[in-house]
mmCIF file of C-alpha atoms in Angstrom:
data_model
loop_
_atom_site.group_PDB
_atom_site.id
_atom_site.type_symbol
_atom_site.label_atom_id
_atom_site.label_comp_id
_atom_site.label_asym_id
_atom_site.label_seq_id
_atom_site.Cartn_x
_atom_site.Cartn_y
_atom_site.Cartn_z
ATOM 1 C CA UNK A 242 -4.768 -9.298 -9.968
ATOM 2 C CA UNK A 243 -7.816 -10.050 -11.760
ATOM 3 C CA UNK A 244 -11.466 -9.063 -10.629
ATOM 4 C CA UNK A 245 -12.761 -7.301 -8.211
ATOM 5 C CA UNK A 246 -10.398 -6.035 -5.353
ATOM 6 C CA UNK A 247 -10.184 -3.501 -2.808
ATOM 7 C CA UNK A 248 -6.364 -2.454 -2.632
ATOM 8 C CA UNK A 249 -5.431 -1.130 0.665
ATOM 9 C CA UNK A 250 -1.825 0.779 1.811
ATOM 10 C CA UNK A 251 -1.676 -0.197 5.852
ATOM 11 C CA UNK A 252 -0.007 2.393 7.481
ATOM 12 C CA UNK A 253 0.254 3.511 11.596
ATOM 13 C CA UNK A 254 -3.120 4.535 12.534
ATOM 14 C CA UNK A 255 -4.705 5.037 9.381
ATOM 15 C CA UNK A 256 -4.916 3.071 5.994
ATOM 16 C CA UNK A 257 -5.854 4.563 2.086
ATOM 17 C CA UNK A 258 -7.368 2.404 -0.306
ATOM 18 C CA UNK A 259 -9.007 1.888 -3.738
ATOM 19 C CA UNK A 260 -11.410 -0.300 -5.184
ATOM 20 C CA UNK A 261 -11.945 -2.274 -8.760
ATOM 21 C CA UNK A 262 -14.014 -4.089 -10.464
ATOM 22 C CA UNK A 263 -10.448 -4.974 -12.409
ATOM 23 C CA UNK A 264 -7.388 -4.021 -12.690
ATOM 24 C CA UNK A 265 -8.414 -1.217 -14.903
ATOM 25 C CA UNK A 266 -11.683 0.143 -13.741
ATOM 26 C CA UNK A 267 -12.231 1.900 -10.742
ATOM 27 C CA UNK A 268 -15.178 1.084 -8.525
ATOM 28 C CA UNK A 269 -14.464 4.121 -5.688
ATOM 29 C CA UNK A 270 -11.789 6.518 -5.722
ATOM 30 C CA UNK A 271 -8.856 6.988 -3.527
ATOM 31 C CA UNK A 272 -9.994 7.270 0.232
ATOM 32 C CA UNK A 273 -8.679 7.187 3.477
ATOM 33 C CA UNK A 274 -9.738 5.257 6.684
ATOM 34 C CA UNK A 275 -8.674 5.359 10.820
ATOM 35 C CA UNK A 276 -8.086 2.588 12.176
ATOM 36 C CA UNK A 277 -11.602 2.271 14.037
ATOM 37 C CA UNK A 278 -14.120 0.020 14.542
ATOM 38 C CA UNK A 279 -16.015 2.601 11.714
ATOM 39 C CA UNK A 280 -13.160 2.595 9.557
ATOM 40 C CA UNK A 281 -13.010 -1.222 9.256
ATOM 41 C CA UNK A 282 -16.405 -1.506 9.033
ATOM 42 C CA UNK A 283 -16.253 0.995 6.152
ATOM 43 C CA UNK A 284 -14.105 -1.506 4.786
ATOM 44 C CA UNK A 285 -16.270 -4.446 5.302
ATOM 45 C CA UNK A 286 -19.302 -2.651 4.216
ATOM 46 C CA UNK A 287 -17.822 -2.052 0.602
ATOM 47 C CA UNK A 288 -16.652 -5.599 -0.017
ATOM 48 C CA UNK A 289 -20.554 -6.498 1.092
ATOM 49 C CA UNK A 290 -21.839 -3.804 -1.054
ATOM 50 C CA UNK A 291 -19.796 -4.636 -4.470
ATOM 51 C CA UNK A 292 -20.276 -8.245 -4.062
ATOM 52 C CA UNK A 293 -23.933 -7.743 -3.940
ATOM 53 C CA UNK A 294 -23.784 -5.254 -6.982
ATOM 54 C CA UNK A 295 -20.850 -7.264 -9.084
ATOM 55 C CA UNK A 296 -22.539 -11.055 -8.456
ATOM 56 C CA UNK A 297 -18.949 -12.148 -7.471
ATOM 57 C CA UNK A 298 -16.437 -13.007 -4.843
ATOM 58 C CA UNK A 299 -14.268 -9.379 -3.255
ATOM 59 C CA UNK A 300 -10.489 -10.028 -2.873
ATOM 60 C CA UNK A 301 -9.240 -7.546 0.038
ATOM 61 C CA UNK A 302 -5.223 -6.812 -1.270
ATOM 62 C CA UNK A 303 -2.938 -5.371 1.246
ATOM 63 C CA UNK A 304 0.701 -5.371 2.212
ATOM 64 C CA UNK A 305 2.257 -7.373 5.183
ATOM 65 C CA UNK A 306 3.405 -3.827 7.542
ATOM 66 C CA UNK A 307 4.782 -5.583 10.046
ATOM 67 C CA UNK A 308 2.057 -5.119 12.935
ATOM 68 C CA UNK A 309 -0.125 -2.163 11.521
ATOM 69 C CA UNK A 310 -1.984 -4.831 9.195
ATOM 70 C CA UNK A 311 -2.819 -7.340 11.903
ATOM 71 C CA UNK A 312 -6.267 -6.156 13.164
ATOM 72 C CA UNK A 313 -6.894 -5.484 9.447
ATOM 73 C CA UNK A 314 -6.284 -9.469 8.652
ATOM 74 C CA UNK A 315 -8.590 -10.039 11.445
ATOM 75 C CA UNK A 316 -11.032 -8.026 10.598
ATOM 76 C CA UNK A 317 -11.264 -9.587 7.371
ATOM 77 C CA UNK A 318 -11.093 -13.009 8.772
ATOM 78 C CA UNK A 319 -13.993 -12.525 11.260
ATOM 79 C CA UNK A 320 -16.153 -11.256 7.912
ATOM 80 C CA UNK A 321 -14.785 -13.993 5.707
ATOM 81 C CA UNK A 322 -13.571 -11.794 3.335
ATOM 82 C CA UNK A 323 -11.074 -13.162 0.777
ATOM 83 C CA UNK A 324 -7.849 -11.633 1.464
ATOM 84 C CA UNK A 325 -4.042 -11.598 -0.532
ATOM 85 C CA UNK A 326 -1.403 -10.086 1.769
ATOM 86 C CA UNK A 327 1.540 -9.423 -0.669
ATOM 87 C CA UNK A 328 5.493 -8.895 0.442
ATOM 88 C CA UNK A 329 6.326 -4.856 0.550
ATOM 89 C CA UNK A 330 9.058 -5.329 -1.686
ATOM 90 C CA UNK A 331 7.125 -6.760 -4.304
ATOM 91 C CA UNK A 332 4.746 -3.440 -4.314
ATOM 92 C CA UNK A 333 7.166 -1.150 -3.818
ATOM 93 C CA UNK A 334 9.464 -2.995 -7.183
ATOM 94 C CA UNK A 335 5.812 -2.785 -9.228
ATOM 95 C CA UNK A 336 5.559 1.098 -8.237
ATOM 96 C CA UNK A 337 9.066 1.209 -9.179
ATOM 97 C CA UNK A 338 8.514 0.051 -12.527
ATOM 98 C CA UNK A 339 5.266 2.371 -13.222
ATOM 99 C CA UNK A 340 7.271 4.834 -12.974
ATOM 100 C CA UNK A 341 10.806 6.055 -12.564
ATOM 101 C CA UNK A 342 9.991 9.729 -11.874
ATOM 102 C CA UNK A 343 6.811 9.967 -10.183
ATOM 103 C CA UNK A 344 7.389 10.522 -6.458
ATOM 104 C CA UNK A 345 5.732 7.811 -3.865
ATOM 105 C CA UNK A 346 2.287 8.727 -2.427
ATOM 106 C CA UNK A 347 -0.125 7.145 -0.215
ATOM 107 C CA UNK A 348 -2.948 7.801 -2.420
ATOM 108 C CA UNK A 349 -1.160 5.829 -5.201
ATOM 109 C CA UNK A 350 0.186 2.953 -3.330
ATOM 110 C CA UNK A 351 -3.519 1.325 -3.952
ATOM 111 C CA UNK A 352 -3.008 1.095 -7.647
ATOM 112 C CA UNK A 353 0.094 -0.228 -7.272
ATOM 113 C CA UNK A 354 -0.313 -2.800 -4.623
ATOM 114 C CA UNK A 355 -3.618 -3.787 -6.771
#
């Protein structure tokens, strides 16, 4: 995907994700959120913030996980944040394809689902 993102892995409970300005420059490191009222807002509070600093429209990219991404979506929604919500299979073939030998990691899966 081109331009800015924030890449998010939805898990149960909790969620990791990454930011970019593009696919190859990071705009935050790796970092990990509950899933609170403080951890979406952390979430909403970055797109804000880099689409005040980058002059440009924030695309929120996260996997469909069955029910764990639904407030997420919402969330997002109710901010009128741009959102891409991308098949699990597709991610997991791209982090296939990275890499044959490197294990899977939550702390990854942003890059890859970016």
């Amino acid at each position: 995907m081109k331009g800015p993102i924030v890449s998010i892995d939805v898990s149960k409970g909790k969620s990791d994700y990454q930011a970019f300005k593009n696919l190859n420059v990071k705009y935050t490191g790796s970092r990990s959120i509950k899933h609170t009222k403080e951890g979406f807002d952390e979430i909403v509070n970055l797109v804000k913030e880099m689409e005040k600093k980058l002059e440009t429209e924030v695309c929120v990219v996260y996997e469909a996980t069955g029910v764990y991404h639904r407030v997420l979506k919402k969330v997002l929604e109710d901010n009128n944040i741009k959102q891409f919500i991308i098949n699990p299979l597709l991610s997991a073939k791209t982090r296939k394809n990275d890499s044959l030998r490197s294990p899977k990691t939550d702390k990854l899966d942003p890059k890859s689902i970016a």
